[in-house]
Coordinates of C-alpha atoms and ligand atoms in Angstrom, one line a residue:
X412 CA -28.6 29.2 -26.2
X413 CA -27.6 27.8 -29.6
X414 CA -27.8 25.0 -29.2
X415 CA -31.5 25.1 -27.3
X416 CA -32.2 27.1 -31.2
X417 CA -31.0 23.8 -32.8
X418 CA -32.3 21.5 -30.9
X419 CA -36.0 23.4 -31.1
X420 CA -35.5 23.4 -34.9
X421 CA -34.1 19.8 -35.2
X422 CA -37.7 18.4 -33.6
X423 CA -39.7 19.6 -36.5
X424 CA -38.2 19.3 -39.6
X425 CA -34.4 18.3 -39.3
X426 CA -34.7 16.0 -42.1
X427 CA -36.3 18.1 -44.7
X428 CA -34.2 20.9 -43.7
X429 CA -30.8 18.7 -44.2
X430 CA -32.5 18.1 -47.7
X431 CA -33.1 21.7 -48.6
X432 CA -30.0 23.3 -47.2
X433 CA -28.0 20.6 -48.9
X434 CA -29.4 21.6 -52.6
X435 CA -29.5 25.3 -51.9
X436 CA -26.1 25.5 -50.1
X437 CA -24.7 23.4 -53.4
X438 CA -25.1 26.5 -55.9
X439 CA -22.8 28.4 -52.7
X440 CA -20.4 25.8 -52.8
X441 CA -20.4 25.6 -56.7
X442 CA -19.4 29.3 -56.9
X443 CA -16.9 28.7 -54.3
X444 CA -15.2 26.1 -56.0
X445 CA -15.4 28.2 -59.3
X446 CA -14.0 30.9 -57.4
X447 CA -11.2 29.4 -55.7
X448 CA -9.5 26.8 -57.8
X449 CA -8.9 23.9 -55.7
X450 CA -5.4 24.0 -54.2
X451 CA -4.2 20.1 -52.8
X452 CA -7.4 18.3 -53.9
X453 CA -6.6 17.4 -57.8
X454 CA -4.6 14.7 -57.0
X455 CA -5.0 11.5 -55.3
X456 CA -2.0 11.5 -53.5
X457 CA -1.0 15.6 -52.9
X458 CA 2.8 16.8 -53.2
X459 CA 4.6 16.3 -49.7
X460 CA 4.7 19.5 -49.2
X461 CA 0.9 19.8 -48.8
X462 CA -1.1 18.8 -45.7
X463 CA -3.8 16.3 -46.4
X464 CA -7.0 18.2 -46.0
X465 CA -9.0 16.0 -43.5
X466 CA -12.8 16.7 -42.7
X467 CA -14.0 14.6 -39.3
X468 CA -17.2 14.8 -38.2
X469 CA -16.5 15.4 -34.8
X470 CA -14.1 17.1 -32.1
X471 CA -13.4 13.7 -30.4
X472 CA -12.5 11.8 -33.7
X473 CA -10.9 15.0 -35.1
X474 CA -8.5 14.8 -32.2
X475 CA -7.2 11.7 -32.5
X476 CA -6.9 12.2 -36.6
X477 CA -4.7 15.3 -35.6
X478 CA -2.3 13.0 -33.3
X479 CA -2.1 10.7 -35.6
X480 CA -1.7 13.1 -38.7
X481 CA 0.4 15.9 -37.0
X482 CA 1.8 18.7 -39.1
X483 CA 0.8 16.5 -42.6
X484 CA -2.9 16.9 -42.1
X485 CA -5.2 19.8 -42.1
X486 CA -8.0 18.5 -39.5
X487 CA -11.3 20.2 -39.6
X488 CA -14.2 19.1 -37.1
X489 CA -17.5 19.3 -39.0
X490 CA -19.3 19.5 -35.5
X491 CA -18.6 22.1 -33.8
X492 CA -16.8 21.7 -30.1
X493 CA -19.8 22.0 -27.9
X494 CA -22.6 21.0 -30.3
X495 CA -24.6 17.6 -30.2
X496 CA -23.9 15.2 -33.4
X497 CA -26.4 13.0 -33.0
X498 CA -29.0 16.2 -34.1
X499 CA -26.7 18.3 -35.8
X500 CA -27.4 20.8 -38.9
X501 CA -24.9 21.3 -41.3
X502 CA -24.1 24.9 -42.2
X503 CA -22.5 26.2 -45.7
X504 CA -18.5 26.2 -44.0
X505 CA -19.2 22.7 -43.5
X506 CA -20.0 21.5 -47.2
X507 CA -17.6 23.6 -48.0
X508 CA -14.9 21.5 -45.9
X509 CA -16.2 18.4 -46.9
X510 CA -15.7 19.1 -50.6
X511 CA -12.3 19.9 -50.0
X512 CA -11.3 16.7 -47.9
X513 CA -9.5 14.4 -49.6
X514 CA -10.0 11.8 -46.4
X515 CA -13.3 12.2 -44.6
X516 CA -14.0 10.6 -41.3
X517 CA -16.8 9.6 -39.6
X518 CA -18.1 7.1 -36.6
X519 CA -20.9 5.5 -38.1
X520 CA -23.6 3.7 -36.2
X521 CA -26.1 6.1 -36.8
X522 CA -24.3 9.1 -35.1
X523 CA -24.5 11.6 -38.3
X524 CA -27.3 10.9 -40.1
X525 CA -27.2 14.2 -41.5
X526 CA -24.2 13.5 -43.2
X527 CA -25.3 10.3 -45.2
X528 CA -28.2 12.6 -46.9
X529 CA -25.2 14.9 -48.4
X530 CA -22.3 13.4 -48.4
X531 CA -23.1 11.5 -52.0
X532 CA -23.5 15.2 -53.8
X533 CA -20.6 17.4 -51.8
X534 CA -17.6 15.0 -51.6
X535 CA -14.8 14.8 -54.6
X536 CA -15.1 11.5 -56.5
X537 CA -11.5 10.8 -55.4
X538 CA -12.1 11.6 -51.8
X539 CA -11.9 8.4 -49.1
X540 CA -14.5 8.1 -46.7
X541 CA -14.1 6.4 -43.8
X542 CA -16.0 4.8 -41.3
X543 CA -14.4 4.2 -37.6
X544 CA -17.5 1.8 -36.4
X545 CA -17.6 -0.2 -39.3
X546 CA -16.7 -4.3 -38.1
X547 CA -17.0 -3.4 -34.3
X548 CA -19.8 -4.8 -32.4
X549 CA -22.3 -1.7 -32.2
X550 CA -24.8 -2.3 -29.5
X551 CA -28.6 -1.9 -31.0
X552 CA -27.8 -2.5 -34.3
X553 CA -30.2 -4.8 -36.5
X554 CA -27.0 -5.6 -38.8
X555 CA -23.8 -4.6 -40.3
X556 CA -24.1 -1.1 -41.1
X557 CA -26.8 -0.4 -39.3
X558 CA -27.6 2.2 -36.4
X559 CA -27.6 1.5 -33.0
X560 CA -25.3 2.9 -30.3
X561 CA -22.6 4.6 -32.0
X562 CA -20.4 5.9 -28.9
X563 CA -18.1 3.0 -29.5
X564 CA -14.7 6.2 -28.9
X565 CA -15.5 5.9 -25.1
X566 CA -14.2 2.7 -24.8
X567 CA -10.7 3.2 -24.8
X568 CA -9.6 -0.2 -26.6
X569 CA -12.2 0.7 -29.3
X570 CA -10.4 4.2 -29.9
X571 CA -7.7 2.3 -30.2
X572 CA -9.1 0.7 -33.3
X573 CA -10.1 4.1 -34.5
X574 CA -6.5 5.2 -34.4
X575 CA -5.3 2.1 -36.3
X576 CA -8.3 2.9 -39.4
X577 CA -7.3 6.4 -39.3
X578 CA -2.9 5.8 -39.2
X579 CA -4.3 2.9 -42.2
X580 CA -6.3 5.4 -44.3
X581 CA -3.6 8.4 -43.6
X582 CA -1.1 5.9 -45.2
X583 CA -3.2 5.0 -48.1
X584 CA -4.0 8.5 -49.2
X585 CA -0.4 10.1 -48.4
X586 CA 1.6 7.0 -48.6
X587 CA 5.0 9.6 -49.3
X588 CA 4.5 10.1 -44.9
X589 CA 3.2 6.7 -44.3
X590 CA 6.4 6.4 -41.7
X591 CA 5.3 9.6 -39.6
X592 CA 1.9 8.3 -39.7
X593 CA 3.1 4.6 -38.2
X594 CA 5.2 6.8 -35.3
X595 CA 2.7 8.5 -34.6
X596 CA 0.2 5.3 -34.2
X597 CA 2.1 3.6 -32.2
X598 CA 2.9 6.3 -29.9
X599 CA -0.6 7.3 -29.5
X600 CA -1.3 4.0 -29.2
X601 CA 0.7 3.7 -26.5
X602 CA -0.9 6.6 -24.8
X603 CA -4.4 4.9 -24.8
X604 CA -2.9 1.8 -23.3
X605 CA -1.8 3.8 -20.4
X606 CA -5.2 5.5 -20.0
X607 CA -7.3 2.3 -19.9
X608 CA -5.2 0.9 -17.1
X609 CA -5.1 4.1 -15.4
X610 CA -9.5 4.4 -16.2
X611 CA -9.6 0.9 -14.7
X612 CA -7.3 1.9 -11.1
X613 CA -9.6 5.1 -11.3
X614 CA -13.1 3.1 -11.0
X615 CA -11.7 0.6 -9.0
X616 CA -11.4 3.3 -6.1
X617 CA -15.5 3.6 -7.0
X618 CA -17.3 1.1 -4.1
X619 CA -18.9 -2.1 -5.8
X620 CA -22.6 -0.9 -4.9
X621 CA -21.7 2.3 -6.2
X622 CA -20.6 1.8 -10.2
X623 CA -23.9 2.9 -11.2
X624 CA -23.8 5.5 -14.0
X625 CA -27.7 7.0 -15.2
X626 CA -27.2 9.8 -18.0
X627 CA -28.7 12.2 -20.1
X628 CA -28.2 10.9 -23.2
X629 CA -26.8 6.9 -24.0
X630 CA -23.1 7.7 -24.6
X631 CA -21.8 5.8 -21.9
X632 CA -22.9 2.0 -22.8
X633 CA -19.4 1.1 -24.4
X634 CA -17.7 2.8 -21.1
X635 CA -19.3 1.0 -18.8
X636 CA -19.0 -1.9 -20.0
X637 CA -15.5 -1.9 -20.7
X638 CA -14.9 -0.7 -17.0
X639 CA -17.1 -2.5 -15.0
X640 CA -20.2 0.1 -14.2
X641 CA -24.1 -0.8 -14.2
X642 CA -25.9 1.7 -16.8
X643 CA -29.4 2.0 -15.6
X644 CA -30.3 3.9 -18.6
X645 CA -30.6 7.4 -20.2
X646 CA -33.2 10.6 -20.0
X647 CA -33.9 10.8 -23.2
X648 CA -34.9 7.1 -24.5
X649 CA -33.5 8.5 -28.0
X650 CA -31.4 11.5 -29.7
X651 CA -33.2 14.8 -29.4
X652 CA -36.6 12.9 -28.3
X653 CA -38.0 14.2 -25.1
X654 CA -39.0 11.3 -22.5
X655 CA -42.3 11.1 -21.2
X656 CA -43.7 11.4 -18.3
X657 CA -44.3 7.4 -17.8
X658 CA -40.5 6.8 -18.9
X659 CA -39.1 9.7 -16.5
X660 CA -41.1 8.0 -13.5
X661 CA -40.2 4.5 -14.4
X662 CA -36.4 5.9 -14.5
X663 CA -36.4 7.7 -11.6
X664 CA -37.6 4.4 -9.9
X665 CA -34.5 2.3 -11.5
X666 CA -32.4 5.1 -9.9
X667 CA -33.6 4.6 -6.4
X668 CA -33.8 0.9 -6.7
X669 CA -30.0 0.7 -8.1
X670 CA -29.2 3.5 -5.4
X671 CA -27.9 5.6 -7.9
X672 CA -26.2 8.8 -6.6
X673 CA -25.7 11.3 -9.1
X674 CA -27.2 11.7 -12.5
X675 CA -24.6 12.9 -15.0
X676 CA -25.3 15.3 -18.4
X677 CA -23.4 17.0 -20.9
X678 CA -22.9 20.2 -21.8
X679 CA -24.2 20.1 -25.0
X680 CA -27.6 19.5 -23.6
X681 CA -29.9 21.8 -21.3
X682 CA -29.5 20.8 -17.8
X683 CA -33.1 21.0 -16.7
X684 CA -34.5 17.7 -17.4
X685 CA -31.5 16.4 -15.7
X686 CA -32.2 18.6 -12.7
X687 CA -35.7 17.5 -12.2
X688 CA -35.0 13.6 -12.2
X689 CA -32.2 13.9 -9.8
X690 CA -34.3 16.2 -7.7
X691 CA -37.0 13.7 -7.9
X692 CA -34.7 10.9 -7.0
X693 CA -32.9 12.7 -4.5
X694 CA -29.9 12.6 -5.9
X695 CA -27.4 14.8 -7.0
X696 CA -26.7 16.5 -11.1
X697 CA -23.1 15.9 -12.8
X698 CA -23.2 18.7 -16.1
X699 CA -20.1 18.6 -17.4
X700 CA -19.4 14.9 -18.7
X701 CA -17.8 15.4 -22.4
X702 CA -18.2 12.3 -24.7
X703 CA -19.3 13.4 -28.4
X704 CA -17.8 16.7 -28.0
X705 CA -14.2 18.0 -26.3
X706 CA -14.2 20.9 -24.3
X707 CA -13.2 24.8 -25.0
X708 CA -10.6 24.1 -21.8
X709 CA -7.2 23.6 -23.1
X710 CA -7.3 20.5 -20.7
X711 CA -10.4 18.7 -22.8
X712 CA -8.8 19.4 -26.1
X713 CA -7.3 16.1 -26.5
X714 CA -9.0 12.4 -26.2
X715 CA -6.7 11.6 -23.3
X716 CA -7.5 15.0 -21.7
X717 CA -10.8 14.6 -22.2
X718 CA -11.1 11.0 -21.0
X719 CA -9.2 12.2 -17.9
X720 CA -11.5 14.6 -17.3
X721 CA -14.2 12.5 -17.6
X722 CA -13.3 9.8 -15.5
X723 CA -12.1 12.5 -12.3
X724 CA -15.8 13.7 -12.6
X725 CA -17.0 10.5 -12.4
X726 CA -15.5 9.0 -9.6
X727 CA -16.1 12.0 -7.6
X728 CA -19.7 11.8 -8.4
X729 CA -19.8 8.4 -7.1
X730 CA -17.3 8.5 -4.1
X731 CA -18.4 11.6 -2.6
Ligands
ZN1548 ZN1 -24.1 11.0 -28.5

């Protein structure tokens, strides 16, 4: 229901409304900050004591900055679990967290547009920002920098990377723990190397004919290509922008063609257009793929967890 209220609001005037909210919700924050003196944030590089306050954009990202970070960092997830990033709105609690992190993290690639238009006003001069897509090969993009696809995290050697830029940046702004950080890099690396052999001895129990993956919005580029599956495409062409008629048809006819046999969605996003492809195609719906958000499910509040998750769903979709 929320999120149908955001995603309503988001068509008309997202842009504007990120403008305004950002100046008006300013003065909040000002008399926040005059009201609370800030606590770790007035120096570079806080006691030990202190936990790094860390703002990530989202719940994905935000959970591998707290495996990496542990009990130095305080992680908050601008995004909210179970809310789109690609169209989100920020609200007052978040410019308040982002004026308070001395390291803020975010993906890049055009995933949080929102955040570019306030970022420059609401972070501390002395805070790091850091970007996890930045020198990876983003898919759509015109040039360095520039948006494309930015679901790079669901390739699993590309989070990987991620954890290495946030261990790297953890080290650099609390270099007193940069030893914890490194143990904790390597052993989460570690992790992820076990979870893309497993994601690959997963899929390959999916037949050839079958590795066919149509979804409801384009997260899933990076994944499938890392792991070997055809991605026909996505119902809506781009972020928040309803397909048309014309482009549902001409989809539904890639999905017979390729014998596609399930279309798969997210919870973030209402099922129904979803629904009425597959029913047109004949095939079956797949609503609870996670990929820019985690889950509320103790199980889907890690990466690997999630991932897991993911990948189960998937193969049943496509064996079954
Ligand atoms: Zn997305």
């Amino acid at each position: 229901m929320i999120l149908d209220k955001q995603r309503a609001g988001r068509t008309t005037f997202a842009g504007a409304r990120a403008g305004v909210a950002a100046s008006a919700l300013l003065t909040a924050l000002f008399l926040t900050g005059c009201a609370q003196k800030p606590t770790a944030g007035a120096s570079a590089h806080p006691p030990a004591a202190a936990r790094v306050p860390v703002a990530a954009t989202i719940s994905t990202i935000a959970a591998l900055v707290q495996t990496v970070g542990g009990d130095k960092v305080d992680v908050t997830s601008i995004v909210p679990i179970g809310a789109s990033p690609e169209t989100y709105d920020p609200a007052p609690r978040d410019l308040v967290a982002l004026a308070q992190a001395q390291l803020i993290i975010k993906n890049g690639a055009g995933l949080e547009l929102w955040l570019d238009k306030i970022l420059r006003n609401v972070a501390k001069p002395s805070a790091t920002v850091l970007v996890l897509s930045d020198g990876l090969p983003v898919e759509g993009a015109s040039g360095p920098g520039q948006p494309g696809n930015p679901h790079l995290w669901l390739d699993v050697t590309y989070a990987q990377v991620y954890v290495h830029k946030i261990a790297a940046a953890l080290r650099d702004v609390d270099p007193p723990n940069a030893d914890y950080y490194s143990g904790n890099e390597r052993a989460e690396i570690a992790r992820l190397q076990k979870l893309d052999t497993w994601i690959r001895s997963r899929i390959a129990t999916i037949p050839h004919a079958r590795r066919t993956m149509l979804t409801f919005h384009d997260a899933w580029l990076y994944f499938d290509k890392r792991y070997g599956l055809r991605d026909v495409g996505a119902i809506e062409p781009s972020p928040g922008q309803a397909p048309s008629a014309a482009y549902l048809a001409a989809l539904i006819d890639q999905a017979k063609a390729n014998h596609v046999s399930a279309v798969f969605a997210e919870p973030q996003f209402s099922p129904k257009l979803a629904q009425q492809l597959a029913s047109s195609a004949g095939i079956k719906t797949v609503t609870d793929l996670y990929d820019d958000t985690l889950g509320t499910t103790p199980a889907l509040q890690t990466y690997e967890g999630m991932m897991q998750y993911d990948v189960d769903t998937i193969v049943k979709a496509l064996t079954s």
